[in-house]
Coordinates of C-alpha atoms and ligand atoms in Angstrom, one line a residue:
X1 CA 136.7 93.0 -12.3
X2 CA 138.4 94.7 -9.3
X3 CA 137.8 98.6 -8.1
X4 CA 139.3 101.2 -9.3
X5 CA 141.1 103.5 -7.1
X6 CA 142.9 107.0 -7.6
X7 CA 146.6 107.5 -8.5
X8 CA 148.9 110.1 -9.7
X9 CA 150.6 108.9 -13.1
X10 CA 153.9 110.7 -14.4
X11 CA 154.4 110.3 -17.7
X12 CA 156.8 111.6 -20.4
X13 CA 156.6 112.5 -24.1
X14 CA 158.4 111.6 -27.0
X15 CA 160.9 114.8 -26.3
X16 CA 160.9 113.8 -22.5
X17 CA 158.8 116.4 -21.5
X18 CA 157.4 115.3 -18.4
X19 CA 153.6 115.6 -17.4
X20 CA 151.5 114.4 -14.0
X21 CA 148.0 113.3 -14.2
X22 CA 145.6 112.3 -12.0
X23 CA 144.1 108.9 -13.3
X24 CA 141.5 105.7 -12.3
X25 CA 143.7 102.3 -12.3
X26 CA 142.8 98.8 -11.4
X27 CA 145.1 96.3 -9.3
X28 CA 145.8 94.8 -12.5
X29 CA 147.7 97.7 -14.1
X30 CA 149.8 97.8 -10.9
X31 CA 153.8 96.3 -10.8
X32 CA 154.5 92.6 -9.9
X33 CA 154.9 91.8 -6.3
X34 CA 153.9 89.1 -3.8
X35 CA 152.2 91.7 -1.7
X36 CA 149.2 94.1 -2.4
X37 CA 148.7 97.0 0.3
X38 CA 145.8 99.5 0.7
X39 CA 147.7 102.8 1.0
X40 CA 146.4 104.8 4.0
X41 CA 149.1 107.3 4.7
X42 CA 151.8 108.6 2.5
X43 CA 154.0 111.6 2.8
X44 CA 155.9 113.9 0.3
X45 CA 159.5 114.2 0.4
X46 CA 161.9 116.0 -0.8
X47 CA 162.8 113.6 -3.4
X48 CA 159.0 113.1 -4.0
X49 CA 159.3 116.8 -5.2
X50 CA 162.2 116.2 -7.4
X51 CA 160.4 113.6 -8.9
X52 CA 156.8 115.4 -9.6
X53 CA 158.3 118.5 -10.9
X54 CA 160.9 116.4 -12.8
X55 CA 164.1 118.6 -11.3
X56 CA 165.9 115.7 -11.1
X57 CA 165.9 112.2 -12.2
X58 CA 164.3 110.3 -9.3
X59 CA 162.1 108.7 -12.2
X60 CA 163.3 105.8 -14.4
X61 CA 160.9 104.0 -15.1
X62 CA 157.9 105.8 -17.6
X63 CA 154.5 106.3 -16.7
X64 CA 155.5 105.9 -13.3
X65 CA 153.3 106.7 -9.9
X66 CA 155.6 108.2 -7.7
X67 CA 155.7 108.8 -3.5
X68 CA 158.3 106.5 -2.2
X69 CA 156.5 105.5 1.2
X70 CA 153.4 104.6 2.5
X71 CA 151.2 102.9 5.5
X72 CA 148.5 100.8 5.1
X73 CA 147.1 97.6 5.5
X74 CA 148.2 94.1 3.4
X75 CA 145.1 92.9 1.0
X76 CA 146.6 90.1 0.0
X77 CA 149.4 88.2 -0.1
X78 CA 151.8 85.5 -1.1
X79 CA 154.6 86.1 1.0
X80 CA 154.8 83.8 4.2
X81 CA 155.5 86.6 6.4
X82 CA 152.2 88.6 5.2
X83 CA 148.9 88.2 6.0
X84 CA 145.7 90.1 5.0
X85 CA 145.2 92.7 7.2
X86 CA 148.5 92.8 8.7
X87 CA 149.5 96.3 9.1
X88 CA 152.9 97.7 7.1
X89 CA 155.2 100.4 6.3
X90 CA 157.1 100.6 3.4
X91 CA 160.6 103.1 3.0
X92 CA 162.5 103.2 -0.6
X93 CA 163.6 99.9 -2.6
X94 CA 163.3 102.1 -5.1
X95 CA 159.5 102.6 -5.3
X96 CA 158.2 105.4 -6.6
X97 CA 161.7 105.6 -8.7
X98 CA 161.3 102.3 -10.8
X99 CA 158.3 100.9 -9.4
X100 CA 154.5 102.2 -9.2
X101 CA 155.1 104.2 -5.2
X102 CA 153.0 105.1 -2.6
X103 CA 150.3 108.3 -4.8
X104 CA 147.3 105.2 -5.1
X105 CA 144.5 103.5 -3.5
X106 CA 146.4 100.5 -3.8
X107 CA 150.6 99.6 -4.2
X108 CA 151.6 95.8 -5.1
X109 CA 155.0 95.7 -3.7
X110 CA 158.0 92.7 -2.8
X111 CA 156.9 91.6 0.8
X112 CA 160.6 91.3 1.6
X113 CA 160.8 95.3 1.6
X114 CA 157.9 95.8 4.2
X115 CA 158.5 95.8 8.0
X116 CA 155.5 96.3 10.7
X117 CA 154.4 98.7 11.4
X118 CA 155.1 99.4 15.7
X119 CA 151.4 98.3 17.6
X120 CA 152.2 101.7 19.0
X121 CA 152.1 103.7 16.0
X122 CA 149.4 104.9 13.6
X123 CA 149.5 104.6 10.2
X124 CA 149.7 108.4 10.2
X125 CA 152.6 109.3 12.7
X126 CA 154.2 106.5 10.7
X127 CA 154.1 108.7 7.4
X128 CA 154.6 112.2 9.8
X129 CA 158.1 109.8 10.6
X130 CA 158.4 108.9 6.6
X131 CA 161.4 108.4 5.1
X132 CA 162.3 111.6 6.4
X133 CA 162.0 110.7 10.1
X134 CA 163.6 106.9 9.8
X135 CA 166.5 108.3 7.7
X136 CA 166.9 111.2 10.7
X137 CA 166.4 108.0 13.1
X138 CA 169.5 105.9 11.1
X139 CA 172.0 108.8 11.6
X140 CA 170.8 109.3 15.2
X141 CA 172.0 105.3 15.1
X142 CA 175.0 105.7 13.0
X143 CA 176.2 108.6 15.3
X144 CA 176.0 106.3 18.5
X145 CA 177.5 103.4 17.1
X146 CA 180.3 106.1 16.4
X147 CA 179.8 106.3 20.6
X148 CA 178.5 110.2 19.8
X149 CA 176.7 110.3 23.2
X150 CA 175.1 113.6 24.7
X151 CA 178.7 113.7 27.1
X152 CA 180.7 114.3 23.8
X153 CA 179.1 117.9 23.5
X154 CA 176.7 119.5 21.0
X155 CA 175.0 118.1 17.8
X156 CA 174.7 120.5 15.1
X157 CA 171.8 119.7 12.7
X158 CA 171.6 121.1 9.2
X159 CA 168.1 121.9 7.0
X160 CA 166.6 121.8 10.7
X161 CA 163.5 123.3 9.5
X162 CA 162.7 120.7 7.0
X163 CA 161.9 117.2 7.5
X164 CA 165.2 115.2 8.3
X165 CA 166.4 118.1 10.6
X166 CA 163.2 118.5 12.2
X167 CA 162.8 115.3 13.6
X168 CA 166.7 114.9 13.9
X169 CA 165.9 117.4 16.6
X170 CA 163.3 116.1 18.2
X171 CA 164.9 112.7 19.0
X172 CA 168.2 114.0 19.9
X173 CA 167.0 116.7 22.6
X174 CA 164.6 113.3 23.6
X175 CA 167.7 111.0 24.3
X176 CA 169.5 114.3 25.9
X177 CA 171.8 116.0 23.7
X178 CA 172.5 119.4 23.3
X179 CA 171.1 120.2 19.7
X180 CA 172.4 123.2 17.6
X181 CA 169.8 123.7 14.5
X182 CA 170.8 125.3 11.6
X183 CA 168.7 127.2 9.7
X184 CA 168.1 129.5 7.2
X185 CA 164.4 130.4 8.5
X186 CA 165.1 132.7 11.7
X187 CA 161.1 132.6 11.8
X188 CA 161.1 129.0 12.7
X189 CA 163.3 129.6 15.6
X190 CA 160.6 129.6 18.1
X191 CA 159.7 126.2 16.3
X192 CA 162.8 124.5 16.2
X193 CA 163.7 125.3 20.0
X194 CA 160.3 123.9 20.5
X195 CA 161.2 120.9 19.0
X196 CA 163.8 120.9 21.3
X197 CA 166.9 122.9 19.7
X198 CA 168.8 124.6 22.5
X199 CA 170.7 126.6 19.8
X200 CA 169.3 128.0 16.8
X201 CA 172.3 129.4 14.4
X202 CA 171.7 130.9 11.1
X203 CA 172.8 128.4 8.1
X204 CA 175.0 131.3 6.5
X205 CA 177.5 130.3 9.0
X206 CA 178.0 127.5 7.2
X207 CA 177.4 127.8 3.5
X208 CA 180.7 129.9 2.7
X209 CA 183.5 128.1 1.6
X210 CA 185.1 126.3 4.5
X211 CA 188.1 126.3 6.1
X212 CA 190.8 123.6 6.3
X213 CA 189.9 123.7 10.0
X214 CA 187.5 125.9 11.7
X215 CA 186.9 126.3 15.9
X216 CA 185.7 122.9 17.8
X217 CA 181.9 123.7 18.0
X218 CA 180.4 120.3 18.2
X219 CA 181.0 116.5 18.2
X220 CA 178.8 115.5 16.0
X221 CA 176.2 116.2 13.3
X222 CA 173.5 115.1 11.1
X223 CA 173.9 117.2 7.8
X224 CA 171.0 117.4 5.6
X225 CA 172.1 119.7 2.6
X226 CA 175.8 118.6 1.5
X227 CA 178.3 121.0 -0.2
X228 CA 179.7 123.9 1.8
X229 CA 177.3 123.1 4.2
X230 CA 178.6 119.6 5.3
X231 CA 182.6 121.4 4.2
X232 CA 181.9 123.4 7.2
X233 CA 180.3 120.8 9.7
X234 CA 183.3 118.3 9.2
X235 CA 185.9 121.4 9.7
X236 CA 184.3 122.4 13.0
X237 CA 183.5 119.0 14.7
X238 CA 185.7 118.3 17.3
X239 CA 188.7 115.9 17.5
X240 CA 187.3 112.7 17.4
X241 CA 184.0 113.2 16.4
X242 CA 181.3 112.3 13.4
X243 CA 179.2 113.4 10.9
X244 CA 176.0 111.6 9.6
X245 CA 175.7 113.3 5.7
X246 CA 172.4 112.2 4.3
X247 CA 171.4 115.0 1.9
X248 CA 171.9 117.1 -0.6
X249 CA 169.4 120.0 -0.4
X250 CA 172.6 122.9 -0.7
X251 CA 174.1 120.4 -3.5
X252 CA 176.0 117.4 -4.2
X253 CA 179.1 118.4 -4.1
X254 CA 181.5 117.8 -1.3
X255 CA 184.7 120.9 -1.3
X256 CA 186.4 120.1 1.7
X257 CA 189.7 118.9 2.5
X258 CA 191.6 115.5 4.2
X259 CA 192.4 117.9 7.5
X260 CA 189.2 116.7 9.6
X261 CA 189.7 113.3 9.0
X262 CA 193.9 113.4 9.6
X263 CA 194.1 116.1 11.8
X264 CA 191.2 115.4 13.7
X265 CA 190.4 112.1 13.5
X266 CA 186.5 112.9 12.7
X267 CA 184.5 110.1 10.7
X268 CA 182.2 110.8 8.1
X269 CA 179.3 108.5 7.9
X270 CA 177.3 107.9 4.9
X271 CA 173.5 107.3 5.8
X272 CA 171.6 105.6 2.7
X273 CA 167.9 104.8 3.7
X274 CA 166.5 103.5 0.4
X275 CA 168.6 100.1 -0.1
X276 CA 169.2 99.9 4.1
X277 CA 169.0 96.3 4.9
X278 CA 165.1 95.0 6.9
X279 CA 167.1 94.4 10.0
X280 CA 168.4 97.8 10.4
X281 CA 165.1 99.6 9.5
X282 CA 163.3 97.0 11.5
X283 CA 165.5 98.6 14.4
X284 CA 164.9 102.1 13.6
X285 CA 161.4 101.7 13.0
X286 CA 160.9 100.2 16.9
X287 CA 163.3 103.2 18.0
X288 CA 161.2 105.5 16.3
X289 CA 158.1 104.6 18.3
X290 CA 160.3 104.7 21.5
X291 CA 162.3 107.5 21.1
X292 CA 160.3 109.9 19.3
X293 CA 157.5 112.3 21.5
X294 CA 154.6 111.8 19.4
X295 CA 153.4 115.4 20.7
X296 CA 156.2 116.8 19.1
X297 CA 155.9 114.4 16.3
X298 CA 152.6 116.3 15.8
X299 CA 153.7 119.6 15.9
X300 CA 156.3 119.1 13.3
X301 CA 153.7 117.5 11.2
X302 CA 150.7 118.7 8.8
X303 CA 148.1 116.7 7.8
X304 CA 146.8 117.4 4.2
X305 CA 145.0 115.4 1.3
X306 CA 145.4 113.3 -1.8
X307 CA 144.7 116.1 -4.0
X308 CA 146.8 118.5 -2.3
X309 CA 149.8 116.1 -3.4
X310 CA 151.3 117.7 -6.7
X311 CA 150.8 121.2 -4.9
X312 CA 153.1 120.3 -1.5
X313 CA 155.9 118.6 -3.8
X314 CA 156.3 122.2 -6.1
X315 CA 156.7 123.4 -2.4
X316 CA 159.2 121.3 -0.9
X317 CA 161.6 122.0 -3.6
X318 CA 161.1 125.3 -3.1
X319 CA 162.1 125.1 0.5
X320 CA 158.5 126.5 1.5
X321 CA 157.4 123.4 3.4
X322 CA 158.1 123.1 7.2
X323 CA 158.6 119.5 9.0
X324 CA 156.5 117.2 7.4
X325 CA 153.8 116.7 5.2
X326 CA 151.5 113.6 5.7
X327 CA 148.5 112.8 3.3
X328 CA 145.6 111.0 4.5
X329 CA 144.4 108.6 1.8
X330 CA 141.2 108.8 3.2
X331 CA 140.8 112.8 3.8
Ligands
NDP1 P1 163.2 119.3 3.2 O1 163.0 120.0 1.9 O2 162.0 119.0 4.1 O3 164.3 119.9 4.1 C1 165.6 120.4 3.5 C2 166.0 121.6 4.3 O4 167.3 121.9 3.8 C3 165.2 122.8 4.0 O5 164.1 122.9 4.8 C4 166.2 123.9 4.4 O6 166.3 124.0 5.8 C5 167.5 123.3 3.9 N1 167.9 123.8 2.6 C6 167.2 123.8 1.5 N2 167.9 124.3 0.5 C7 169.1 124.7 1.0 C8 170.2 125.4 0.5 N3 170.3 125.8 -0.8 N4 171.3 125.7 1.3 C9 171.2 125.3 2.6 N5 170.1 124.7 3.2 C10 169.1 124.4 2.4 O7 163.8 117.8 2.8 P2 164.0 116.5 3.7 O8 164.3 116.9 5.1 O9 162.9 115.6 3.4 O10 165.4 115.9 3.1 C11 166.6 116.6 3.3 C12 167.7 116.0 2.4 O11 167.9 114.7 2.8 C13 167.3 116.0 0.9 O12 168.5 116.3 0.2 C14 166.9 114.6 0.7 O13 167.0 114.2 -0.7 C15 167.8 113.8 1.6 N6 167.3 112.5 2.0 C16 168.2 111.5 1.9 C17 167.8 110.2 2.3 C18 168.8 109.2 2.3 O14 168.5 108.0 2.2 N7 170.1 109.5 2.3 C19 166.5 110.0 2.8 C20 165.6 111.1 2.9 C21 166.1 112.4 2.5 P3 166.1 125.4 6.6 O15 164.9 126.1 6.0 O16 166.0 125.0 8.0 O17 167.4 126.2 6.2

C-alpha cells in the first residue's frame, strides 16, 4: 500500500457547479504515465486561477487536480531517458487541464513532456521561472529569431507587473535592451525599473481603441493581455518590427487592422508554450538559467505554501498578485 500524499481535487456537480477540495490520494488514483515525480515546487498561474475559481474552462477533464507545472525529483520510471532521482521540470501538455497537474505530493506524467532541470537551477527558481518565466523566455526567442536585437530600439512589455511581463523585463534589460513596461500599477514603478524597466508608461495608453497607425515608439514587444492592448502595440511598432502576443489578460479579442502588417511590414508572432515542442523548451529552459539574474529572479518572486494555493489563484485573477508566486511543497 503506498503513502498517501496531499492534493487539491476540483470537482463538479451534476449542474456543473464547480467545487475545490483538499483531499489524501495514493499513486494509484493518479493518471497513467511512464514517469512518477515527487512534486517539490509548483507555482500558480494565471491560468491556474482560471481554473480553481472555474472563470474559464482550463478544466476538461472532472475531478481533476489542477497547477500546470511543477519541479521535483523522478520516483520511478519506465521511460529510458528517466531515472529515479533524476531531477525535472515539467510546463503544460495539458496537465492540470486534462490530466491530474502539479497541486500533489506526487504527479505520474508522460516522460516525453519532462526536460532537466539546468544543474544550475533549484527546483524553486525553476517554478519562480514557471510557465510564466519560460513562455516570457520563448518570446524573448521568437523576437530574436525576428532579428529584434537591443540596436532596433525599445521593447515595450505589456502586464509588466505580473508574471510574463515581469520576467520579460528582467531578461530583456539582461541581454541589453531598452525596456518600456506597461502597467496599470504606477505603485510598482519603483519595482519594475528595478527589474530593469528603463520606462515605465501607464497601460491606459494602450487600452483605448487603436489607431490604424499610431507614432513609431518601439520595435518590438512582448504583449501579455491581447485586445486593445496588443491593437495598440502592433499600431505603434516601428517599420519592420515584431510583436510576441502570448496572453489574453485584457481579452481575447484582437480589433486591429491589416495597416501594421502592409504598411509597416511588422510581424506578429504567436507564442504557445503548452504544446511547444522538447527541443525548443529544452533551449529556453538552458537560456533561462543563463540569461536570467537569479537576484532579480528573487525579487520578482514570493515564496508561499501548499495551503496558501486556492487563496493566490482568487488573487491572480483578480490582478492582485505581483511577479510570481512559487509554492514550496515542503513549506
Ligand atoms: P498575471 O496575472 O501574473 O499578469 C497579467 C498582467 O496583465 C497583470 O498583472 C496586469 O499587469 C495585466 N492585466 C490584467 N488585467 C488587465 C486588463 N484588463 N487590461 C490590461 N492589463 C491587464 O498573469 P501571467 O503573467 O501569468 O500571464 C499573462 C497572460 O499570459 C495570461 O493571459 C496568461 O493566460 C497568458 N499565458 C500564456 C501562455 C502561452 O502559452 N501563450 C503561457 C503563460 C501565460 P499590470 O498590473 O502591470 O497592468
Amino acid at each position: 500500500m503506498s503513502d498517501t500524499f496531499k492534493a487539491i481535487l476540483v470537482s463538479r456537480d451534476e449542474n456543473k457547479k464547480q467545487s475545490v477540495d483538499t483531499v489524501d490520494l495514493r499513486e494509484d488514483d493518479l493518471m497513467e504515465g511512464d514517469v512518477t515525480v515527487r512534486v517539490e515546487a509548483t507555482t500558480v498561474n494565471y491560468k491556474d486561477g482560471l481554473a480553481i475559481t472555474g472563470k474559464a474552462p482550463v478544466i476538461r477533464k472532472w475531478p481533476l487536480i489542477p497547477g500546470i507545472d511543477f519541479a521535483g525529483t523522478v520516483t520511478a520510471s519506465q521511460n529510458p531517458d528517466w531515472k529515479p532521482g533524476d531531477k525535472v521540470i515539467l510546463n503544460g501538455w495539458g496537465v492540470g487541464e486534462t490530466h491530474h497537474g502539479a497541486y500533489a505530493g506526487r504527479a505520474r506524467v508522460k516522460g516525453d513532456w519532462l526536460v532537466a532541470l539546468p544543474e544550475e537551477m533549484s527546483a524553486l527558481d525553476a517554478m519562480a521561472i514557471g510557465t510564466a518565466g519560460y513562455t516570457a523566455m520563448l518570446c524573448v526567442i521568437a523576437l530574436e529569431r525576428h532579428a529584434i536585437t537591443p540596436d532596433r530600439g525599445p521593447v515595450v512589455v505589456t502586464g509588466a507587473a505580473g508574471g510574463v511581463g515581469s520576467v520579460a523585463i528582467a531578461i530583456l534589460s539582461r541581454l541589453g535592451y531598452h525596456v518600456i513596461a506597461s502597467t496599470g500599477r504606477a505603485s510598482e514603478a519603483d519595482y519594475l525599473t528595478g527589474l530593469g524597466a528603463a520606462e515605465v508608461i501607464d497601460r491606459a495608453e494602450l487600452s483605448e481603441p487603436a489607431r490604424a497607425l499610431g507614432k513609431e515608439r518601439w520595435a518590438g514587444g512582448i504583449d501579455a493581455v491581447g485586445s486593445h492592448t496588443l491593437a495598440n502595440v502592433l499600431s505603434m511598432t516601428s517599420y519592420g518590427g515584431a510583436v510576441a502576443a502570448c496572453g489574453l489578460a485584457g481579452g481575447m479579442d484582437l480589433p486591429t487592422s491589416v495597416a501594421p502588417f502592409i504598411l509597416r511590414g511588422v510581424s506578429l508572432l504567436g507564442i504557445d508554450s503548452v504544446m511547444a515542442p522538447r527541443q525548443i523548451r529544452e533551449e529556453a529552459w538552458q537560456r533561462l538559467a543563463r540569461d536570467l539574474d537569479t537576484q532579480k529572479l528573487r525579487a520578482l518572486s514570493q515564496v508561499k505554501r501548499f495551503d496558501d494555493i486556492v487563496s493566490t489563484a482568487t488573487d491572480i485573477v483578480e490582478g492582485k498578485v505581483r511577479g510570481r508566486v512559487v509554492i514550496d511543497m515542503a513549506g
